[in-house]
Amino acid sequence: MKKRALISVFDKEGILDFAKFLVSKDVEIVSTGGTYRYLKENGLDVIEINEVTNFPEMLDGRVKTLHPLVHAGILAIRDNEKHMNTLKEREIHTIDYVVVNLYPFFEKVKEDLSFEEKVEFIDIGGPTMLRAAAKNFQDVVVISNKNDYSVVMNEIQQDGEVSFVTKKKLAGKVFNLMSAYDGAIANFLLGDEEYPEYLSVSYKKMQGLRYGENSHQSAAVYGLATADGAMNTFETLNGKELSYNNFKDVDIAWKCANEFEETACCALKHNTPCGVATGETSYDAYMKAYNVDPTSIFGGIVAF
């Protein structure tokens, strides 16, 4: 029996090359909706999901993979004779790769959309397949992040298969993602409830840092996945990677500058303002802040 991959992705970056790689390794591709059409239009021989389930997609695509013929193929333990006999009796094909990325709820919840429109970006089928595959990671390679396509391809190319260690890590990534995804949805639906029974927060890694509070420590910075703000939307234009202390300085300087309604500048070094001023223009405010302490501002942080 050929190995089979189920691919259903909202973000299609990199998926064509990955699907072509799987086909080159004699893996059948099963796909859904827009992903099926995309792969088919690009010349791949793809099995549409309703050919597996013998049931058409329905309810505007809300129901397409929620079917025993899909989930039995994912969840069957290959070393369990009873499981495999059940699949054989019911003519169910195993699914050996599950490649899914989700509707972009993190991004859409921040946009100026109606409540009903945001609800439509709550993914149901995707998380269900990911959870099933992650539970059965010993037998199923599950990919929820497009950055892992290359990891899987490299291991298959070198060793002929994906290692247990990598499959376990990929499964862990699924539940890491789902905890944040579900937490974002819960907070969206609970709205202004002051003290929910469970406190769920969804933070996404923005970048690694050059070092932590001290040079021998490692660190990373995370930003809220469901909202934008000064600290998780700025862009580094040039220079070295920032450190933990740089981020702490930027945070304090930014908060200080925002204490003023008029144009203001905060010059800061080692978590301590060394010059704060207001002015008619940004340049005017900066020069005033600079002249408070021209020595300490060297190598420091400036925020407006």
Short mmCIF file of C-alpha atoms in Angstrom, two decimals:
data_model
loop_
_atom_site.label_atom_id
_atom_site.label_comp_id
_atom_site.label_asym_id
_atom_site.label_seq_id
_atom_site.Cartn_x
_atom_site.Cartn_y
_atom_site.Cartn_z
CA MET A 1 0.00 0.00 0.00
CA LYS A 2 1.36 3.40 -0.98
CA LYS A 3 1.88 6.02 1.68
CA ARG A 4 -0.64 8.82 1.56
CA ALA A 5 -0.48 12.50 2.54
CA LEU A 6 -3.46 14.70 3.36
CA ILE A 7 -2.72 18.32 2.50
CA SER A 8 -5.04 21.23 3.34
CA VAL A 9 -3.39 24.63 3.72
CA PHE A 10 -4.62 28.22 3.83
CA ASP A 11 -1.11 29.60 3.31
CA LYS A 12 0.17 27.90 0.17
CA GLU A 13 3.75 29.21 0.26
CA GLY A 14 6.13 26.30 -0.27
CA ILE A 15 3.42 23.65 -0.51
CA LEU A 16 3.82 22.97 -4.22
CA ASP A 17 7.50 22.08 -3.88
CA PHE A 18 6.78 19.94 -0.82
CA ALA A 19 3.93 18.10 -2.56
CA LYS A 20 6.12 17.48 -5.61
CA PHE A 21 8.79 16.06 -3.30
CA LEU A 22 6.30 13.66 -1.69
CA VAL A 23 5.07 12.52 -5.11
CA SER A 24 8.68 11.87 -6.13
CA LYS A 25 8.90 9.55 -3.11
CA ASP A 26 5.82 7.63 -4.32
CA VAL A 27 3.42 9.25 -1.81
CA GLU A 28 -0.19 9.78 -2.90
CA ILE A 29 -1.65 13.23 -2.26
CA VAL A 30 -5.19 13.74 -0.95
CA SER A 31 -6.37 17.32 -0.76
CA THR A 32 -9.32 19.63 -0.20
CA GLY A 33 -10.94 22.69 -1.74
CA GLY A 34 -8.56 25.46 -2.75
CA THR A 35 -5.48 23.37 -2.01
CA TYR A 36 -6.72 20.60 -4.30
CA ARG A 37 -7.35 23.07 -7.12
CA TYR A 38 -3.97 24.75 -6.61
CA LEU A 39 -2.01 21.48 -6.76
CA LYS A 40 -4.09 20.16 -9.66
CA GLU A 41 -3.59 23.35 -11.69
CA ASN A 42 0.14 22.98 -11.17
CA GLY A 43 0.21 19.54 -12.73
CA LEU A 44 0.08 17.21 -9.73
CA ASP A 45 -2.03 14.07 -9.67
CA VAL A 46 -4.15 14.73 -6.58
CA ILE A 47 -7.03 12.78 -5.05
CA GLU A 48 -9.92 15.02 -4.00
CA ILE A 49 -11.13 14.46 -0.44
CA ASN A 50 -14.65 13.45 -1.51
CA GLU A 51 -13.13 10.53 -3.47
CA VAL A 52 -11.95 9.23 -0.10
CA THR A 53 -15.06 9.97 1.95
CA ASN A 54 -17.62 9.30 -0.81
CA PHE A 55 -19.34 12.38 0.55
CA PRO A 56 -19.31 15.89 -0.95
CA GLU A 57 -18.01 18.95 0.84
CA MET A 58 -20.96 20.76 2.36
CA LEU A 59 -22.04 23.84 4.34
CA ASP A 60 -19.74 26.16 2.38
CA GLY A 61 -16.76 23.93 3.12
CA ARG A 62 -17.38 23.73 6.86
CA VAL A 63 -17.68 19.94 6.56
CA LYS A 64 -15.21 18.13 4.33
CA THR A 65 -12.61 16.23 6.40
CA LEU A 66 -14.72 15.51 9.50
CA HIS A 67 -15.28 11.89 8.52
CA PRO A 68 -14.34 8.43 9.89
CA LEU A 69 -12.66 7.46 6.62
CA VAL A 70 -10.25 10.34 7.19
CA HIS A 71 -9.70 10.13 10.92
CA ALA A 72 -9.48 6.34 11.09
CA GLY A 73 -6.70 6.55 8.51
CA ILE A 74 -4.88 9.05 10.69
CA LEU A 75 -5.47 7.52 14.12
CA ALA A 76 -4.91 3.82 13.43
CA ILE A 77 -1.87 2.51 15.31
CA ARG A 78 0.17 0.66 12.71
CA ASP A 79 1.56 -1.89 15.20
CA ASN A 80 -1.92 -2.67 16.51
CA GLU A 81 -3.20 -5.71 14.62
CA LYS A 82 -6.81 -5.05 15.60
CA HIS A 83 -6.60 -1.48 14.28
CA MET A 84 -5.09 -2.55 10.99
CA ASN A 85 -7.60 -5.38 10.53
CA THR A 86 -10.41 -2.86 11.06
CA LEU A 87 -8.97 -0.64 8.34
CA LYS A 88 -8.66 -3.61 6.01
CA GLU A 89 -12.23 -4.78 6.67
CA ARG A 90 -13.62 -1.31 6.00
CA GLU A 91 -11.25 -0.59 3.11
CA ILE A 92 -9.77 2.47 4.78
CA HIS A 93 -6.41 3.75 3.56
CA THR A 94 -3.87 4.92 6.11
CA ILE A 95 -2.84 8.58 6.09
CA ASP A 96 0.87 8.91 6.81
CA TYR A 97 1.40 12.66 6.44
CA VAL A 98 -0.95 15.41 7.59
CA VAL A 99 0.03 18.83 6.29
CA VAL A 100 -2.30 21.56 7.52
CA ASN A 101 -2.07 25.23 8.33
CA LEU A 102 -5.03 27.04 9.77
CA TYR A 103 -7.37 29.85 8.86
CA PRO A 104 -5.57 33.04 9.95
CA PHE A 105 -7.65 33.80 13.05
CA PHE A 106 -4.75 35.58 14.78
CA GLU A 107 -4.56 38.08 11.93
CA LYS A 108 -8.27 38.43 11.16
CA VAL A 109 -9.34 39.09 14.75
CA LYS A 110 -7.23 42.28 14.61
CA GLU A 111 -8.90 43.55 11.43
CA ASP A 112 -11.93 45.79 11.12
CA LEU A 113 -14.37 42.96 10.47
CA SER A 114 -17.79 42.19 11.88
CA PHE A 115 -18.17 39.67 14.69
CA GLU A 116 -19.76 37.20 12.27
CA GLU A 117 -16.91 37.57 9.77
CA LYS A 118 -14.33 36.89 12.46
CA VAL A 119 -16.21 33.78 13.59
CA GLU A 120 -15.86 32.36 10.06
CA PHE A 121 -12.08 32.35 10.53
CA ILE A 122 -12.34 29.90 13.42
CA ASP A 123 -10.91 26.72 11.91
CA ILE A 124 -12.55 23.41 12.90
CA GLY A 125 -11.47 20.72 10.43
CA GLY A 126 -7.81 21.77 10.43
CA PRO A 127 -7.29 21.60 14.20
CA THR A 128 -9.15 18.28 14.34
CA MET A 129 -6.83 16.70 11.78
CA LEU A 130 -3.74 18.21 13.40
CA ARG A 131 -4.71 16.96 16.86
CA ALA A 132 -5.43 13.46 15.55
CA ALA A 133 -2.12 13.27 13.70
CA ALA A 134 -0.18 14.71 16.63
CA LYS A 135 -1.71 12.14 18.98
CA ASN A 136 -0.56 9.38 16.63
CA PHE A 137 2.82 10.97 15.85
CA GLN A 138 4.68 7.66 16.05
CA ASP A 139 3.01 6.69 12.77
CA VAL A 140 2.02 10.02 11.21
CA VAL A 141 4.22 12.95 10.23
CA VAL A 142 2.27 16.09 11.08
CA ILE A 143 3.29 19.52 9.76
CA SER A 144 1.55 22.67 10.97
CA ASN A 145 4.25 25.19 10.01
CA LYS A 146 5.52 25.76 6.48
CA ASN A 147 9.05 26.28 7.84
CA ASP A 148 9.16 22.54 8.62
CA TYR A 149 8.73 21.36 5.02
CA SER A 150 12.49 21.55 4.51
CA VAL A 151 13.17 19.70 7.76
CA VAL A 152 11.02 16.77 6.68
CA MET A 153 12.37 16.73 3.13
CA ASN A 154 15.98 16.73 4.34
CA GLU A 155 15.40 13.79 6.69
CA ILE A 156 13.59 11.73 4.07
CA GLN A 157 16.27 12.54 1.52
CA GLN A 158 19.09 11.54 3.87
CA ASP A 159 17.56 8.68 5.88
CA GLY A 160 14.55 7.54 3.89
CA GLU A 161 12.13 8.44 6.68
CA VAL A 162 11.41 10.98 9.38
CA SER A 163 12.94 10.17 12.76
CA PHE A 164 10.95 9.58 15.94
CA VAL A 165 12.60 12.63 17.51
CA THR A 166 11.48 14.90 14.67
CA LYS A 167 7.96 13.45 14.57
CA LYS A 168 7.63 14.02 18.31
CA LYS A 169 8.85 17.61 17.96
CA LEU A 170 6.43 18.29 15.10
CA ALA A 171 3.57 16.90 17.22
CA GLY A 172 4.61 19.16 20.09
CA LYS A 173 4.50 22.14 17.73
CA VAL A 174 0.90 21.26 16.89
CA PHE A 175 -0.26 21.39 20.50
CA ASN A 176 1.83 24.50 21.11
CA LEU A 177 0.02 26.17 18.20
CA MET A 178 -3.39 24.87 19.21
CA SER A 179 -3.10 26.13 22.79
CA ALA A 180 -2.43 29.64 21.46
CA TYR A 181 -5.07 29.38 18.71
CA ASP A 182 -7.76 28.14 21.08
CA GLY A 183 -6.75 30.71 23.68
CA ALA A 184 -7.17 33.53 21.15
CA ILE A 185 -10.62 32.25 20.18
CA ALA A 186 -11.67 31.86 23.82
CA ASN A 187 -10.63 35.43 24.64
CA PHE A 188 -12.43 36.72 21.55
CA LEU A 189 -15.69 34.99 22.49
CA LEU A 190 -15.49 35.73 26.23
CA GLY A 191 -15.03 39.39 25.46
CA ASP A 192 -14.92 41.53 28.58
CA GLU A 193 -15.35 38.76 31.15
CA GLU A 194 -13.10 39.95 33.95
CA TYR A 195 -12.04 36.68 35.50
CA PRO A 196 -12.55 33.65 33.22
CA GLU A 197 -12.09 30.24 34.78
CA TYR A 198 -8.95 29.64 32.73
CA LEU A 199 -6.52 32.40 31.81
CA SER A 200 -5.38 31.90 28.22
CA VAL A 201 -2.88 34.16 26.49
CA SER A 202 -1.51 33.84 22.98
CA TYR A 203 1.98 35.16 22.42
CA LYS A 204 4.04 34.54 19.29
CA LYS A 205 7.81 34.58 19.08
CA MET A 206 8.90 37.77 17.33
CA GLN A 207 12.62 37.14 17.24
CA GLY A 208 15.58 35.68 19.05
CA LEU A 209 17.76 38.12 20.99
CA ARG A 210 21.51 38.54 20.87
CA TYR A 211 21.67 37.66 24.56
CA GLY A 212 19.57 37.90 27.71
CA GLU A 213 19.95 40.18 30.71
CA ASN A 214 23.57 39.02 30.90
CA SER A 215 25.83 38.12 28.00
CA HIS A 216 26.00 34.39 28.85
CA GLN A 217 22.18 34.03 28.79
CA SER A 218 19.93 33.33 25.80
CA ALA A 219 16.59 35.04 25.27
CA ALA A 220 13.72 35.63 22.86
CA VAL A 221 10.96 38.21 22.68
CA TYR A 222 7.26 37.42 22.26
CA GLY A 223 4.39 39.67 21.17
CA LEU A 224 0.66 39.30 21.64
CA ALA A 225 -0.65 37.34 18.65
CA THR A 226 -4.08 38.95 18.57
CA ALA A 227 -3.20 42.65 18.80
CA ASP A 228 -0.70 45.09 17.37
CA GLY A 229 1.39 47.51 19.38
CA ALA A 230 4.59 49.51 19.24
CA MET A 231 6.72 46.68 20.63
CA ASN A 232 5.57 43.94 18.26
CA THR A 233 5.20 45.85 14.99
CA PHE A 234 8.41 47.83 14.66
CA GLU A 235 10.98 46.92 12.02
CA THR A 236 14.74 46.63 12.51
CA LEU A 237 16.34 48.50 9.63
CA ASN A 238 20.00 47.70 10.24
CA GLY A 239 22.62 46.97 12.87
CA LYS A 240 23.15 44.11 15.27
CA GLU A 241 20.42 41.94 16.74
CA LEU A 242 18.85 43.49 19.80
CA SER A 243 19.44 42.15 23.30
CA TYR A 244 17.07 41.76 26.22
CA ASN A 245 18.33 45.02 27.71
CA ASN A 246 17.78 46.84 24.41
CA PHE A 247 14.14 45.78 24.38
CA LYS A 248 13.71 46.76 28.01
CA ASP A 249 15.21 50.18 27.26
CA VAL A 250 12.96 50.67 24.21
CA ASP A 251 9.89 49.78 26.26
CA ILE A 252 10.70 52.28 29.02
CA ALA A 253 11.66 55.06 26.61
CA TRP A 254 8.50 54.56 24.55
CA LYS A 255 6.26 54.61 27.62
CA CYS A 256 7.98 57.75 28.89
CA ALA A 257 7.53 59.60 25.59
CA ASN A 258 3.86 58.62 25.54
CA GLU A 259 3.26 60.34 28.86
CA PHE A 260 3.14 63.62 26.94
CA GLU A 261 0.41 64.86 24.62
CA GLU A 262 2.80 67.18 22.81
CA THR A 263 5.81 66.06 20.74
CA ALA A 264 8.26 64.53 23.19
CA CYS A 265 11.58 62.71 23.20
CA CYS A 266 13.03 60.39 25.81
CA ALA A 267 16.75 59.58 25.79
CA LEU A 268 17.51 56.55 27.93
CA LYS A 269 20.54 54.53 28.99
CA HIS A 270 20.57 51.40 31.15
CA ASN A 271 16.83 51.58 31.93
CA THR A 272 17.11 55.15 33.21
CA PRO A 273 16.08 58.33 31.35
CA CYS A 274 19.06 60.65 30.93
CA GLY A 275 17.10 63.33 29.11
CA VAL A 276 13.42 64.00 28.47
CA ALA A 277 12.05 67.02 26.61
CA THR A 278 9.13 68.36 24.62
CA GLY A 279 9.44 70.56 21.55
CA GLU A 280 7.70 72.05 18.56
CA THR A 281 9.18 69.34 16.32
CA SER A 282 10.78 65.95 16.82
CA TYR A 283 14.19 67.45 16.09
CA ASP A 284 13.63 70.23 18.60
CA ALA A 285 12.59 67.75 21.29
CA TYR A 286 15.55 65.51 20.49
CA MET A 287 18.12 68.32 20.74
CA LYS A 288 16.73 69.39 24.09
CA ALA A 289 16.85 65.82 25.41
CA TYR A 290 20.37 65.37 24.03
CA ASN A 291 21.64 68.51 25.71
CA VAL A 292 20.39 67.36 29.10
CA ASP A 293 23.26 64.84 29.23
CA PRO A 294 25.29 64.53 26.00
CA THR A 295 27.60 61.98 27.61
CA SER A 296 25.10 59.42 28.87
CA ILE A 297 23.01 59.43 25.70
CA PHE A 298 25.92 57.86 23.78
CA GLY A 299 24.94 54.28 22.90
CA GLY A 300 21.51 54.76 24.43
CA ILE A 301 17.90 54.59 23.26
CA VAL A 302 15.85 57.47 21.88
CA ALA A 303 12.06 57.33 21.58
CA PHE A 304 9.53 59.89 20.36
#
